[in-house]
Amino acid sequence: MAQTSRRQETRKIASLGLAAWVLLLPIALVSLGIWQTQRAAETLEHARRSSAELSTTLAQVKNIAASDPTAILTFQGAGEPTSLAALVAVSQIEAALSQADEELEISQIRRPLVWGTIGGAVLAFFGGALGLMAAGISGIRARVSQRQLIASFQRLRSLLPFILATVVIGFSIGVISAALFEAVSMGLWADFTTGSAKLFAVAVVLAVIAAYSAFTALRGLKDVFALFTPEPLVAAGRIIEETEAPELWRFVRSLAARQHALLPDTIIVGLGQGFFVTESQLRLWPEDRLVTGRSLYLPAAYLDLLDQAEIAAIIGHELAHFSGEDTTYSQQFTPIYAGLWRALAALGRADGGRFVLYPAVKLGFHAMQRFDHAVAHWSRLREFDADRSGSLLATPADAASALIRTGIIAPAVAYVLQRAYAGPDDTGSDDAWPDLVAQTTELVTTNGWSDPMPLLGDRQPHPTDSHPPTIQRISALGVEIGDDLLRRAMRQPEPGARSFADDLFSDWAGLCRLLSKDFIDDARMMRDRRREVLEKVVAGASQETVVYDNVKPMIWTMVIVAMIFAGFGLTVVFLSGQLGLGYDEFAQSLIAAITAFGAVTSLLYAAFLYRSAARPLMVLTPDALLASRLDKPVAWTDVAGYAVYASSRFALRLWLNQDAPVPKKHWRAIYSKIDRRQRIITLGALGIKGMKAADFSALVGRYHQAAYARQELAAAMLHPSRDASADETAGKY
């Protein structure tokens, strides 16, 4: 109940934030534009009136000055009347007229900008409102049917780039126009001071940033939305031709015929964890082949541990996705929907700093989230329908057993593959390649299965879609999870017995060894790359680095402070009469003592810093950090994380691992701190000599990473492989 309330509160806050960015911000810009319109009209009228009045006055005063240059004229202004000679009045009126003409020109220039502010804000508002309305209507229609989901998404997909571009363009025009209006308006200020010039520069810079952001945002919007085209899925496996496994193709063909489903164009067998079908392009490794059309992927280890009825139920489930509306759904919706999410995520990451794009990004995410519930709803129903369809090819109990058994097979497969990934590199010939599928079967034969009950809440793995929890899928089949079902699902493989997979493939053992070779070759290549990276990291921090406290600025500061104290004291002593102290010897002595104490203390501290400057602040070795503030070194592998702070005071903060020893600090290290409860070490300093904070942070990072890289390389040298004895593997998968 409380969790539901928190979710509702979070949604409410998110909705308010969206409304603020998409609707309220454009309304605020419109209000600013209306206020600017009033100001522009007032200043334009005032400038016109002033220009006309000054022109008339100038003509009259020129006539007077021509006949009597020394005539004294009295002018009534805003304050007291002013009397000027006619010639002087002519020059001052000409200057005032020039300023009035300049104000008139400025007023005429800035007047169109208000329409840019209002027009841009209105465009952004209508773009945002249209986006919200389109997202709302599409989300509602998407819940009607799976066909409506696809149709609504297609329409939204076509509209969304134009809607987001409208929001970006409108918001950009509004911000740029408003900023330029205010920048130009500063030319009308009578007291245009240095502060005014800074405000003017800020407004111009803001307008330039907005213009550049708008340009780059639109370009990024265009480039990122090109990601709509779905990228090929990536999988590891081998294509199985009908000549290699005629019984498999015959089996799949019979299942498709009984379901009235389309037959897959390609069947792929790999070591991946999960059955799936797809109509998207599939890039297949290690051959780097691009597979198109309908593809059925079968994981080899699962085939070896499932019986015929369970395999029929699973393949029947997958083939059901090739019938009815599922074909259109998987082809036209699922990959494009995932691609659009990736596009928006990339747009948010790439352009998060461009404020003119932020409302559009929030609107795009909102539009996609309106589909999430409908997508989850229809995906759930699709899986339940596919489960029922698959169960018709066997029995509901077979389908339920297959769901449980695939769940408990997954940890065993993961264990064997992880062990093989970290295995030795000394395989010499094809005959020496291990059979990872047979190892998985042997593992569960020897050690049994893990507890299936915690796995019932898991979801079956799939590269493009989500599945309901296993327990819900079994319940939807009308099967009770009882002892009989669990006994069937957890049956032990019979030692030496042929699996159903042996009957489906001409050379099942050979295929399994080939798949194992592919996996181990890939693992070897990945390990080699990893080793190269680790060795490079280790080489980057193989020598000691000594760093010193940056005391020089503080020494000069203390010397200057001492000079100030001394100068003040001498001034008071020798110029006491001029300062009003007269012959008050006590006051003179007191001030002299205080200033002398300040000067001596400052000089002593400067001397202390000068002497301490020769001692290293820290020594960074490949294995540990030696700090003069600590009683013992701190091993890099004991450090879980670190941070360098340089705001109010320079400090290096280290977070230690839970089992790492915590050192003590010296009593003189007043700016350092040890938090034993939180296991945090803070080493304070005045700075690092000859190094900026960012450079020092990078230096610490190199040593920290190199230590862990060295540890990983050493572990790989000491333990190149792991034995697969029953005692070691029991309960680990």
Coordinates of N, CA and C in Angstrom, one line a residue, residues 331-437:
Q331 N 7.7 -7.9 -36.1 CA 8.5 -7.3 -37.3 C 8.4 -5.8 -37.2
Q332 N 7.2 -5.3 -37.0 CA 6.9 -3.8 -37.2 C 6.9 -3.0 -35.9
F333 N 6.8 -3.7 -34.8 CA 6.7 -2.9 -33.6 C 7.9 -3.1 -32.6
T334 N 8.1 -4.4 -32.2 CA 9.1 -4.6 -31.1 C 10.5 -4.0 -31.3
P335 N 11.1 -4.3 -32.5 CA 12.5 -3.7 -32.7 C 12.5 -2.2 -32.8
I336 N 11.4 -1.7 -33.5 CA 11.4 -0.2 -33.7 C 11.1 0.5 -32.4
Y337 N 10.2 -0.1 -31.6 CA 9.9 0.4 -30.3 C 11.2 0.5 -29.4
A338 N 11.9 -0.6 -29.4 CA 13.2 -0.6 -28.6 C 14.2 0.4 -29.2
G339 N 14.2 0.5 -30.6 CA 15.1 1.5 -31.2 C 14.8 2.9 -30.8
L340 N 13.4 3.2 -30.7 CA 13.0 4.6 -30.4 C 13.4 4.9 -28.9
W341 N 13.3 3.9 -28.1 CA 13.8 4.1 -26.7 C 15.3 4.4 -26.7
R342 N 16.0 3.6 -27.4 CA 17.5 3.9 -27.5 C 17.8 5.3 -28.1
A343 N 17.0 5.7 -29.1 CA 17.2 7.0 -29.7 C 17.0 8.1 -28.7
L344 N 15.9 8.0 -27.9 CA 15.6 9.1 -27.0 C 16.6 9.1 -25.8
A345 N 17.0 7.9 -25.4 CA 18.1 7.8 -24.4 C 19.4 8.4 -24.8
A346 N 19.7 8.1 -26.1 CA 21.0 8.7 -26.7 C 20.8 10.2 -26.8
L347 N 19.6 10.7 -27.2 CA 19.4 12.1 -27.3 C 19.5 12.8 -25.9
G348 N 19.0 12.2 -24.9 CA 19.0 12.7 -23.5 C 20.5 12.8 -23.0
R349 N 21.3 11.7 -23.3 CA 22.7 11.7 -22.9 C 23.5 12.7 -23.7
A350 N 23.3 12.8 -25.0 CA 24.1 13.6 -25.8 C 23.8 15.1 -25.7
D351 N 22.6 15.4 -25.4 CA 22.2 16.8 -25.5 C 21.6 17.3 -24.1
G352 N 21.9 16.6 -23.1 CA 21.4 17.0 -21.8 C 21.8 18.4 -21.3
G353 N 23.0 18.8 -21.8 CA 23.4 20.1 -21.4 C 22.8 21.3 -22.2
R354 N 22.0 21.0 -23.2 CA 21.5 22.1 -24.1 C 20.0 22.3 -23.6
F355 N 19.9 23.4 -22.8 CA 18.6 23.7 -22.1 C 17.5 23.8 -23.1
V356 N 17.7 24.2 -24.3 CA 16.5 24.4 -25.2 C 16.0 23.1 -25.7
L357 N 16.8 22.0 -25.5 CA 16.3 20.7 -25.9 C 15.6 19.9 -24.8
Y358 N 15.8 20.4 -23.5 CA 15.3 19.6 -22.4 C 13.8 19.4 -22.4
P359 N 13.0 20.4 -22.7 CA 11.5 20.2 -22.7 C 11.2 19.1 -23.8
A360 N 11.8 19.2 -24.9 CA 11.5 18.2 -26.0 C 11.9 16.8 -25.5
V361 N 13.0 16.6 -24.9 CA 13.4 15.3 -24.4 C 12.4 14.8 -23.4
K362 N 12.0 15.6 -22.4 CA 11.0 15.2 -21.4 C 9.7 14.8 -22.1
L363 N 9.3 15.5 -23.1 CA 8.1 15.2 -23.9 C 8.2 13.9 -24.6
G364 N 9.4 13.6 -25.2 CA 9.6 12.4 -25.9 C 9.5 11.2 -25.0
F365 N 10.2 11.3 -23.8 CA 10.1 10.2 -22.8 C 8.7 10.0 -22.3
H366 N 7.9 11.1 -22.1 CA 6.5 10.9 -21.7 C 5.7 10.2 -22.7
A367 N 5.9 10.6 -24.0 CA 5.1 9.9 -25.1 C 5.4 8.4 -25.1
M368 N 6.7 8.0 -24.9 CA 7.0 6.6 -24.9 C 6.5 5.9 -23.7
Q369 N 6.5 6.6 -22.5 CA 6.0 5.9 -21.3 C 4.5 5.7 -21.4
R370 N 3.8 6.5 -22.2 CA 2.3 6.2 -22.4 C 2.1 4.9 -23.0
F371 N 3.0 4.3 -23.7 CA 2.9 3.0 -24.4 C 3.3 1.9 -23.5
D372 N 4.1 2.2 -22.4 CA 4.7 1.1 -21.6 C 3.7 0.1 -21.1
H373 N 2.6 0.7 -20.5 CA 1.6 -0.2 -19.9 C 0.9 -1.1 -20.9
A374 N 0.6 -0.4 -22.1 CA 0.0 -1.2 -23.1 C 0.9 -2.3 -23.7
V375 N 2.2 -1.9 -23.8 CA 3.1 -2.9 -24.3 C 3.3 -4.1 -23.4
A376 N 3.4 -3.8 -22.1 CA 3.5 -4.8 -21.1 C 2.2 -5.7 -21.1
H377 N 1.0 -5.1 -21.2 CA -0.2 -5.8 -21.2 C -0.3 -6.8 -22.4
W378 N 0.0 -6.3 -23.6 CA -0.1 -7.1 -24.8 C 1.0 -8.2 -24.8
S379 N 2.2 -7.8 -24.3 CA 3.3 -8.8 -24.3 C 2.9 -9.9 -23.3
R380 N 2.3 -9.6 -22.2 CA 1.9 -10.6 -21.3 C 0.8 -11.6 -21.9
L381 N -0.2 -11.0 -22.6 CA -1.2 -11.8 -23.3 C -0.6 -12.7 -24.4
R382 N 0.4 -12.1 -25.1 CA 1.0 -12.8 -26.2 C 1.7 -14.1 -25.6
E383 N 2.4 -13.9 -24.5 CA 3.1 -15.0 -23.9 C 2.2 -16.1 -23.4
F384 N 1.1 -15.6 -22.8 CA 0.1 -16.6 -22.3 C -0.5 -17.4 -23.5
D385 N -0.8 -16.7 -24.5 CA -1.4 -17.3 -25.7 C -0.4 -18.3 -26.3
A386 N 0.8 -17.9 -26.4 CA 1.9 -18.8 -27.0 C 2.1 -20.0 -26.1
D387 N 2.0 -19.8 -24.8 CA 2.1 -21.0 -23.8 C 1.0 -22.0 -24.1
R388 N -0.3 -21.4 -24.2 CA -1.4 -22.3 -24.5 C -1.3 -23.1 -25.8
S389 N -0.8 -22.3 -26.8 CA -0.6 -22.9 -28.1 C 0.5 -24.0 -28.1
G390 N 1.6 -23.7 -27.4 CA 2.6 -24.7 -27.2 C 2.2 -26.0 -26.5
S391 N 1.3 -25.7 -25.4 CA 0.8 -26.9 -24.6 C -0.1 -27.8 -25.4
L392 N -0.7 -27.3 -26.5 CA -1.5 -28.2 -27.3 C -0.7 -29.2 -28.1
L393 N 0.6 -29.0 -28.3 CA 1.4 -29.9 -29.0 C 1.9 -31.0 -28.0
A394 N 1.7 -30.8 -26.7 CA 2.1 -31.8 -25.7 C 0.9 -31.9 -24.7
T395 N 1.2 -31.5 -23.5 CA 0.1 -31.3 -22.5 C 0.5 -30.1 -21.7
P396 N -0.5 -29.5 -21.0 CA -0.2 -28.4 -20.1 C 0.9 -28.8 -19.0
A397 N 0.8 -30.0 -18.6 CA 1.8 -30.4 -17.6 C 3.2 -30.4 -18.2
D398 N 3.3 -30.9 -19.5 CA 4.6 -30.8 -20.2 C 5.1 -29.4 -20.3
A399 N 4.2 -28.5 -20.7 CA 4.6 -27.1 -20.8 C 5.1 -26.5 -19.5
A400 N 4.3 -26.8 -18.4 CA 4.7 -26.3 -17.1 C 6.0 -26.9 -16.7
S401 N 6.3 -28.2 -16.9 CA 7.5 -28.8 -16.6 C 8.7 -28.2 -17.4
A402 N 8.4 -27.9 -18.6 CA 9.5 -27.2 -19.4 C 9.8 -25.8 -18.9
L403 N 8.8 -25.1 -18.4 CA 9.1 -23.8 -17.8 C 9.9 -23.9 -16.6
I404 N 9.6 -24.8 -15.7 CA 10.4 -25.0 -14.5 C 11.8 -25.5 -14.8
R405 N 11.9 -26.5 -15.7 CA 13.2 -27.1 -16.0 C 14.1 -26.1 -16.7
T406 N 13.6 -25.3 -17.6 CA 14.5 -24.3 -18.2 C 15.0 -23.3 -17.2
G407 N 14.2 -23.0 -16.2 CA 14.7 -22.1 -15.1 C 15.8 -22.7 -14.3
I408 N 15.7 -24.0 -14.0 CA 16.8 -24.6 -13.2 C 18.0 -25.0 -14.0
I409 N 17.8 -25.1 -15.4 CA 19.0 -25.4 -16.2 C 19.9 -24.1 -16.3
A410 N 19.3 -23.0 -16.3 CA 20.0 -21.7 -16.6 C 21.2 -21.5 -15.6
P411 N 21.1 -21.7 -14.3 CA 22.3 -21.6 -13.4 C 23.4 -22.5 -13.8
A412 N 23.0 -23.8 -14.1 CA 24.1 -24.7 -14.5 C 24.8 -24.3 -15.7
V413 N 24.1 -23.9 -16.7 CA 24.7 -23.4 -18.0 C 25.6 -22.2 -17.7
A414 N 25.1 -21.3 -16.9 CA 25.9 -20.1 -16.6 C 27.2 -20.5 -15.9
Y415 N 27.1 -21.4 -15.0 CA 28.3 -21.9 -14.2 C 29.3 -22.5 -15.2
V416 N 28.9 -23.4 -16.0 CA 29.8 -24.0 -17.0 C 30.5 -23.0 -17.9
L417 N 29.6 -22.1 -18.4 CA 30.2 -21.1 -19.4 C 31.2 -20.2 -18.7
Q418 N 30.8 -19.8 -17.5 CA 31.8 -18.9 -16.7 C 33.1 -19.6 -16.5
R419 N 33.0 -20.9 -16.1 CA 34.2 -21.6 -15.8 C 35.0 -21.8 -17.1
A420 N 34.3 -22.0 -18.2 CA 35.0 -22.1 -19.5 C 35.6 -20.8 -20.0
Y421 N 35.0 -19.7 -19.7 CA 35.5 -18.4 -20.0 C 36.8 -18.1 -19.3
A422 N 36.9 -18.6 -18.1 CA 38.1 -18.3 -17.3 C 39.1 -19.5 -17.4
G423 N 38.9 -20.4 -18.4 CA 39.7 -21.7 -18.5 C 41.0 -21.4 -19.1
P424 N 41.8 -22.5 -19.2 CA 43.2 -22.4 -19.8 C 43.2 -22.2 -21.2
D425 N 44.4 -21.8 -21.7 CA 44.5 -21.5 -23.2 C 45.4 -22.5 -23.8
D426 N 45.6 -23.7 -23.3 CA 46.5 -24.7 -23.8 C 45.9 -25.8 -24.6
T427 N 44.7 -25.5 -25.2 CA 44.1 -26.5 -26.0 C 44.8 -26.6 -27.3
G428 N 45.2 -27.9 -27.6 CA 46.1 -28.1 -28.8 C 45.4 -28.4 -30.1
S429 N 44.5 -29.4 -30.1 CA 43.9 -29.9 -31.3 C 42.4 -29.9 -31.1
D430 N 41.7 -30.2 -32.3 CA 40.3 -30.2 -32.2 C 39.7 -31.3 -31.3
D431 N 40.5 -32.4 -31.2 CA 40.1 -33.5 -30.3 C 40.1 -33.1 -28.8
A432 N 40.9 -32.1 -28.5 CA 41.1 -31.7 -27.1 C 40.0 -30.7 -26.7
W433 N 39.2 -30.1 -27.7 CA 38.2 -29.2 -27.3 C 37.2 -29.8 -26.4
P434 N 36.8 -29.2 -25.3 CA 35.8 -29.8 -24.4 C 34.4 -29.7 -25.0
D435 N 33.5 -30.5 -24.5 CA 32.1 -30.4 -24.9 C 31.4 -29.8 -23.7
L436 N 31.1 -28.4 -23.8 CA 30.5 -27.7 -22.7 C 29.1 -28.2 -22.5
V437 N 28.4 -28.6 -23.5 CA 27.0 -29.2 -23.3 C 27.1 -30.4 -22.5

